[in-house]
Short mmCIF file of C-alpha atoms in Angstrom, two decimals:
data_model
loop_
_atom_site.label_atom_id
_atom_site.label_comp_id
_atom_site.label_asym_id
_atom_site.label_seq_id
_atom_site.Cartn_x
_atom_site.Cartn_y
_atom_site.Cartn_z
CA UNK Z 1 -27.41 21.43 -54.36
CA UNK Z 2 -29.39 20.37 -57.10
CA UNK Z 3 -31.37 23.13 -58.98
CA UNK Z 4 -33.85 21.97 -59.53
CA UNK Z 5 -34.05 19.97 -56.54
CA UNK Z 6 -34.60 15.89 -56.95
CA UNK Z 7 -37.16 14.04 -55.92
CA UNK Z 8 -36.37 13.10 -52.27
CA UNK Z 9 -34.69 16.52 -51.76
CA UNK Z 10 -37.73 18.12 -52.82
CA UNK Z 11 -40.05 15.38 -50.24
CA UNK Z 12 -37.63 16.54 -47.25
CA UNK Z 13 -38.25 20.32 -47.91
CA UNK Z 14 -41.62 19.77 -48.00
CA UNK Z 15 -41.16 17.17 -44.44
CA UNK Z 16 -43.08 14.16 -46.30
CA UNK Z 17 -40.32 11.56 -46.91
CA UNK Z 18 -41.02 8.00 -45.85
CA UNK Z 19 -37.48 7.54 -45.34
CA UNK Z 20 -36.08 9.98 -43.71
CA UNK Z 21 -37.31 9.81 -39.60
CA UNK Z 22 -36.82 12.20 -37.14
CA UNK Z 23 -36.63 11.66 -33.63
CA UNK Z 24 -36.54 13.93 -30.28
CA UNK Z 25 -34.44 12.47 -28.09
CA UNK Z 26 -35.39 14.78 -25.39
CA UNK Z 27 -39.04 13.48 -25.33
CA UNK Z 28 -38.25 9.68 -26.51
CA UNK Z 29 -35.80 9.13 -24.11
CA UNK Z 30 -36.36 5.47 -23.30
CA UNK Z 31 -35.43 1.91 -24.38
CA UNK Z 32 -38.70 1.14 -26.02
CA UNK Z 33 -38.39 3.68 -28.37
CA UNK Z 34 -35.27 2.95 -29.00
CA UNK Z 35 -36.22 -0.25 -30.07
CA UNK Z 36 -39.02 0.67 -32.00
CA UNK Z 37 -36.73 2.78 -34.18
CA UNK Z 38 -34.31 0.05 -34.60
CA UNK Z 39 -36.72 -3.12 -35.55
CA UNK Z 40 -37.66 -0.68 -38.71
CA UNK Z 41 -33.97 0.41 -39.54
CA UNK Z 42 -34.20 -3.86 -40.62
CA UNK Z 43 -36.14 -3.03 -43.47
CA UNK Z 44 -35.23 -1.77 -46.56
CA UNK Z 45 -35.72 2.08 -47.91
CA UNK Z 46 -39.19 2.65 -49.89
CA UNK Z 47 -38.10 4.37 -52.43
CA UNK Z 48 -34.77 6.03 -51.20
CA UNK Z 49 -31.20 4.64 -51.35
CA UNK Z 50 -30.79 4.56 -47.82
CA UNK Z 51 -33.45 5.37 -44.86
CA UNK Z 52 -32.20 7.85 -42.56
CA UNK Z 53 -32.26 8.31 -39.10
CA UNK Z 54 -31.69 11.81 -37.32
CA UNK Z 55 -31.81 11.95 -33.57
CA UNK Z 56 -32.25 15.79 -32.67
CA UNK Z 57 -30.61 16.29 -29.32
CA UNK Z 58 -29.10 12.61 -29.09
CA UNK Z 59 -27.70 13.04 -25.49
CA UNK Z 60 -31.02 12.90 -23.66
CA UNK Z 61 -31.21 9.27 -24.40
CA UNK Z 62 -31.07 7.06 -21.51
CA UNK Z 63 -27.92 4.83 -20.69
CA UNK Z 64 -29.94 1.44 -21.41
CA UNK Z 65 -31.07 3.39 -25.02
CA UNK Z 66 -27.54 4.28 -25.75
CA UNK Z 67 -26.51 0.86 -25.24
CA UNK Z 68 -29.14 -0.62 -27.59
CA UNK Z 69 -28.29 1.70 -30.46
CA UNK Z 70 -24.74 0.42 -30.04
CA UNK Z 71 -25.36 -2.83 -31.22
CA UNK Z 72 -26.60 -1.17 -34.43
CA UNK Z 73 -23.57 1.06 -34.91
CA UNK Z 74 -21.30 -1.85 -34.16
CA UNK Z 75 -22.54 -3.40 -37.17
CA UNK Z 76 -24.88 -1.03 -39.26
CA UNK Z 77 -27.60 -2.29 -41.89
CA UNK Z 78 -25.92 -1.33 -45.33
CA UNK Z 79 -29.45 1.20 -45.87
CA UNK Z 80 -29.32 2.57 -42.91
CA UNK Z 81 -27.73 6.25 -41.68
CA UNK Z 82 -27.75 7.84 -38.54
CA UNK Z 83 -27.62 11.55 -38.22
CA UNK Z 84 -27.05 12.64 -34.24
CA UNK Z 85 -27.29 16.06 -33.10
CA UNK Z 86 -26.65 17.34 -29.63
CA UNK Z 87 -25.17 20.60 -27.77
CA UNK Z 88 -23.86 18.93 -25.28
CA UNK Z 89 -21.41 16.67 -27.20
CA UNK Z 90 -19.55 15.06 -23.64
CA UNK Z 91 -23.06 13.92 -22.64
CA UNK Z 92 -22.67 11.02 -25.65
CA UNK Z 93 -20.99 8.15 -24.65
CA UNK Z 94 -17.10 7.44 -25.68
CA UNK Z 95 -18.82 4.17 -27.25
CA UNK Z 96 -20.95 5.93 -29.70
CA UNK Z 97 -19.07 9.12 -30.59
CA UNK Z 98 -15.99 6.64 -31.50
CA UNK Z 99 -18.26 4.85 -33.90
CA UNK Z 100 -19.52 8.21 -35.40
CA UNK Z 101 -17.78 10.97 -38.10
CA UNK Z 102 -17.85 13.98 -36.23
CA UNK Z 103 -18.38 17.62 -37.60
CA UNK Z 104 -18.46 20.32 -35.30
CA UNK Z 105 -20.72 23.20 -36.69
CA UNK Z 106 -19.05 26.53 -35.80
CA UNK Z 107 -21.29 30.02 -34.22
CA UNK Z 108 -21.98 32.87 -36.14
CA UNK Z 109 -19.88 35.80 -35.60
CA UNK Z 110 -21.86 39.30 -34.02
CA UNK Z 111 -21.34 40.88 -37.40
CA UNK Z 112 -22.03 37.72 -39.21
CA UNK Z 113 -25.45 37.35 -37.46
CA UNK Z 114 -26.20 41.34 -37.55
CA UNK Z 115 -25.90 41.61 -41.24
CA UNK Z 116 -28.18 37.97 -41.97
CA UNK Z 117 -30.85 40.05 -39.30
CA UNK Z 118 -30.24 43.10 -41.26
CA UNK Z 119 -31.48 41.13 -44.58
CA UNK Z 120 -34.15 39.31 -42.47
CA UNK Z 121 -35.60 42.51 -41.50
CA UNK Z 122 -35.40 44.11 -45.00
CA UNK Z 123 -37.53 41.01 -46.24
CA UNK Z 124 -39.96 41.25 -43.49
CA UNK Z 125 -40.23 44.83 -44.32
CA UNK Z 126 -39.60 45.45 -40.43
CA UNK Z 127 -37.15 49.00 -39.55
CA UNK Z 128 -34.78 47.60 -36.94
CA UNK Z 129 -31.69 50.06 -36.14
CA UNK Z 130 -28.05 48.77 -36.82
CA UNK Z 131 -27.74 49.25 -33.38
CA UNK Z 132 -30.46 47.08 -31.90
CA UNK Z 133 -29.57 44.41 -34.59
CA UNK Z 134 -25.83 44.64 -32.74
CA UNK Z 135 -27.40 43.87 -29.59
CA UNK Z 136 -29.64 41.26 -30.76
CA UNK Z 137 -26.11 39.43 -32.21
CA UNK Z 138 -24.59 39.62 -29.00
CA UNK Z 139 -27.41 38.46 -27.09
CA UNK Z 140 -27.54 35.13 -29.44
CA UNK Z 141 -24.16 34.54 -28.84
CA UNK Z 142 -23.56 32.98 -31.99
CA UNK Z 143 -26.95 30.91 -32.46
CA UNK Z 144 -28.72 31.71 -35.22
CA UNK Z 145 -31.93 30.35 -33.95
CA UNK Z 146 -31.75 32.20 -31.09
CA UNK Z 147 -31.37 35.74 -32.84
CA UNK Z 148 -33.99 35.13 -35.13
CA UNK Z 149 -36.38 34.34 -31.95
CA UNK Z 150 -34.89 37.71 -30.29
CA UNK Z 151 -35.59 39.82 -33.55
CA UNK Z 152 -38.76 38.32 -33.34
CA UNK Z 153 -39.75 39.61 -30.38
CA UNK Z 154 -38.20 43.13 -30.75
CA UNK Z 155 -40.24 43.72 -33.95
CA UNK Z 156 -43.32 42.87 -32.55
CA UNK Z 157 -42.99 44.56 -28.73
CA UNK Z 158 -41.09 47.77 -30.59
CA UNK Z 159 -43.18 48.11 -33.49
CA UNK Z 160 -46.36 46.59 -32.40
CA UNK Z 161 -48.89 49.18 -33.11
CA UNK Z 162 -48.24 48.40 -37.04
CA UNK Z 163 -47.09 52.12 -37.54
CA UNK Z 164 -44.06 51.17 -39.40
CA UNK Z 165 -41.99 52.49 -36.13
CA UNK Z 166 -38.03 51.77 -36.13
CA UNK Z 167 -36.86 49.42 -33.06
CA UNK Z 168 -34.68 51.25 -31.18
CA UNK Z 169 -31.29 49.88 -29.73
CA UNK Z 170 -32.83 51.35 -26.26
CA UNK Z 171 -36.73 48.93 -26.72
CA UNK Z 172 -33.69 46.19 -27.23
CA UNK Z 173 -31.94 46.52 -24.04
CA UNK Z 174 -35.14 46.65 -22.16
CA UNK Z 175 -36.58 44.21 -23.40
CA UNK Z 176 -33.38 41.53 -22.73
CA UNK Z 177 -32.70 43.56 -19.46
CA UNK Z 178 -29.48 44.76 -20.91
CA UNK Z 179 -27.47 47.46 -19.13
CA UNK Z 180 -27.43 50.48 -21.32
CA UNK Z 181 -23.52 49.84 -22.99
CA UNK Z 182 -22.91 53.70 -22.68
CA UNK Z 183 -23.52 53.19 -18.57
CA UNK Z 184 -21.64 50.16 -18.81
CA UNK Z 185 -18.43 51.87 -20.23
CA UNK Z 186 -19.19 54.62 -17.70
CA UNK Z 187 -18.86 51.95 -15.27
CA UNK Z 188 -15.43 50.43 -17.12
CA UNK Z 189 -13.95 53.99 -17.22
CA UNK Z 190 -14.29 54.15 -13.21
CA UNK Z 191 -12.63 50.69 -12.32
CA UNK Z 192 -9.97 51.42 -14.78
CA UNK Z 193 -9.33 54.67 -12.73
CA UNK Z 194 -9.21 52.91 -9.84
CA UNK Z 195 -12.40 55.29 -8.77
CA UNK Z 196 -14.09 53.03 -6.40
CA UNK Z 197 -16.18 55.13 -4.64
CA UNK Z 198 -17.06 56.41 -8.34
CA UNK Z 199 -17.62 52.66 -9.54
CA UNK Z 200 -19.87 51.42 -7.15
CA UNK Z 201 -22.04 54.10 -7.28
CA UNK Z 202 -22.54 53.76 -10.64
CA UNK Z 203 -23.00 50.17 -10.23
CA UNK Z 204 -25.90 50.88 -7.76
CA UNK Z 205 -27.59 53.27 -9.99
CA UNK Z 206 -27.64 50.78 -12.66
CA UNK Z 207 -29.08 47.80 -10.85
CA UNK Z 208 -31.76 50.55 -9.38
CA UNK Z 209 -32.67 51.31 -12.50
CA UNK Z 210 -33.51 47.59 -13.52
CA UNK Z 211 -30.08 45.76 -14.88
CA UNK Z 212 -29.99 42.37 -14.25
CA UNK Z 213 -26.81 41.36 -11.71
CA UNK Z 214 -25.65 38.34 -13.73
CA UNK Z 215 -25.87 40.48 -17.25
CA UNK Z 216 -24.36 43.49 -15.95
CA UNK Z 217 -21.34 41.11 -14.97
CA UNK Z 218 -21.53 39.46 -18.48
CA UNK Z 219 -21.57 43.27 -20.09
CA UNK Z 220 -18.32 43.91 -18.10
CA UNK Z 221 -16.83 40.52 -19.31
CA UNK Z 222 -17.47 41.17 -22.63
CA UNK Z 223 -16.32 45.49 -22.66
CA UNK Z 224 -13.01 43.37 -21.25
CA UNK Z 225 -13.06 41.22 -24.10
CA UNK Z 226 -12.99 44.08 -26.79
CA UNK Z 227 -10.81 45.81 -24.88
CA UNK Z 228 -8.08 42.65 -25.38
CA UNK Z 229 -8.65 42.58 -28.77
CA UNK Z 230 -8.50 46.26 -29.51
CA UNK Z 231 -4.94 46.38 -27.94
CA UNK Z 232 -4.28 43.13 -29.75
CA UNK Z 233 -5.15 43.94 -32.99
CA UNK Z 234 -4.37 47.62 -33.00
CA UNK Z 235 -5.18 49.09 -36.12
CA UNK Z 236 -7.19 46.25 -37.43
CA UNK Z 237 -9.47 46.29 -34.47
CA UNK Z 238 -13.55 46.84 -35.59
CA UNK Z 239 -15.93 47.24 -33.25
CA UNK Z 240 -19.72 45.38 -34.15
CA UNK Z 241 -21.48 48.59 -32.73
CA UNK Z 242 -21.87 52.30 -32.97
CA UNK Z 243 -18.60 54.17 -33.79
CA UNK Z 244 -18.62 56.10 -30.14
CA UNK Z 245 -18.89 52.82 -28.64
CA UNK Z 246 -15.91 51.62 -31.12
CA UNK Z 247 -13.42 54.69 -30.12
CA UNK Z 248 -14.59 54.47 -26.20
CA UNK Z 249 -13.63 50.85 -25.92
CA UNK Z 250 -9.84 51.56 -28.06
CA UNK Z 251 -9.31 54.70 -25.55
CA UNK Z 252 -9.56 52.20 -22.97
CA UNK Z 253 -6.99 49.97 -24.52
CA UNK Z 254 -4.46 52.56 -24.57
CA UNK Z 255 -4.91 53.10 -21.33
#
């Protein structure tokens, strides 16, 4: 990273270079735009070394646009690059990911994405509680995006009367229809025991109260999933969460 920045890298903060194109492959999905973006990758850079191409979300294109950009990749323009980005990587033809360098970009961690929240917050001035920032993590499931949009909407449904109130873990949960985690390891304790009676009663109560089905399973799923890795890890084992929730989910593992 240059400091300061150059000339182009300062033109593609500021999203005004003429060589570097963007293009949604979700909503240009087609052979004629395909085409369109290829009969200009012909001509040479403006001012750049190379012009650029990124295609955000590259396997929406069509199979008839796929096969047109081939014939480029086969034999690329020497001022030409082509940056392709997708989630859904065995969507893009064998043709074109073999004719591509490949870098997988890896999720955040829960505490990873808590703590770059955490300084977030602190710069927005917003009061967020550890705890709701936990949830918030978990909820993006690794996608920093996503938590950013989540924390978005937390600070201004929990604190939207401008009084400088702290979001609460418990404005979190409602707001993503979370199960309240203390409930949920309630609920864990009871199939552990092999209480059934005790287990779907508690179950009941919960969906009464408002838990979504499908995230009440996930909750379980993932109270399972720190379970394995507190007996796994033993000692080492940290819990991204309040410390009751830390030595509930380790009493479970001895047992």
């Amino acid at each position: 990273q240059l400091d300061p920045p150059g000339v182009h890298c300062a033109a593609i903060m500021e999203g005004r270079p003429p060589d570097v194109l963007e293009l949604d492959a979700a909503s240009n999905t087609g052979i004629d735009n395909m085409r369109d973006l290829l009969s200009g990758a012909r001509y040479a850079p403006v001012n750049a070394r190379y012009k650029v191409y990124i295609i955000d979300e590259v396997h929406m294109l069509s199979t008839a646009a796929f096969n047109a950009l081939l014939k480029t990749l086969e034999e690329p323009p020497p001022h030409v690059k082509f940056i392709f980005a997708t989630t859904e990587i065995r969507k893009v033809p064998v043709t074109v990911l073999s004719r591509c360098q490949r870098f997988n970009l890896q999720r955040f961690t829960p505490e990873a994405l808590a703590d770059h929240l955490a300084n977030i917050s602190a710069k927005e001035g917003a009061n967020v509680a550890p705890e709701a920032l936990a949830l918030i993590a978990r909820a993006a499931e690794g996608s920093a995006r996503d938590g950013l949009s989540i924390l978005d909407q937390a600070i201004v449904q929990g604190a939207g009367d401008g009084g400088g109130k702290q979001v609460t873990a418990e404005q979190v949960r409602d707001m993503l229809g979370l199960a309240d985690r203390s409930r949920v390891l309630d609920l864990m304790d009871r199939i552990i025991a092999a209480d059934h009676k005790g287990a779907l009663n508690e179950a009941s109560a919960l969906l009464d109260q408002g838990a979504d089905a499908p995230v009440l399973i996930k909750d379980l799923m993932d109270v399972v999933v720190e379970v394995s890795r507190a007996q796994a890890l033993n000692d080492a084992y940290v819990f991204s969460g309040p410390r009751e929730w830390g030595e509930r989910t380790r009493a479970m593992a001895r047992q």
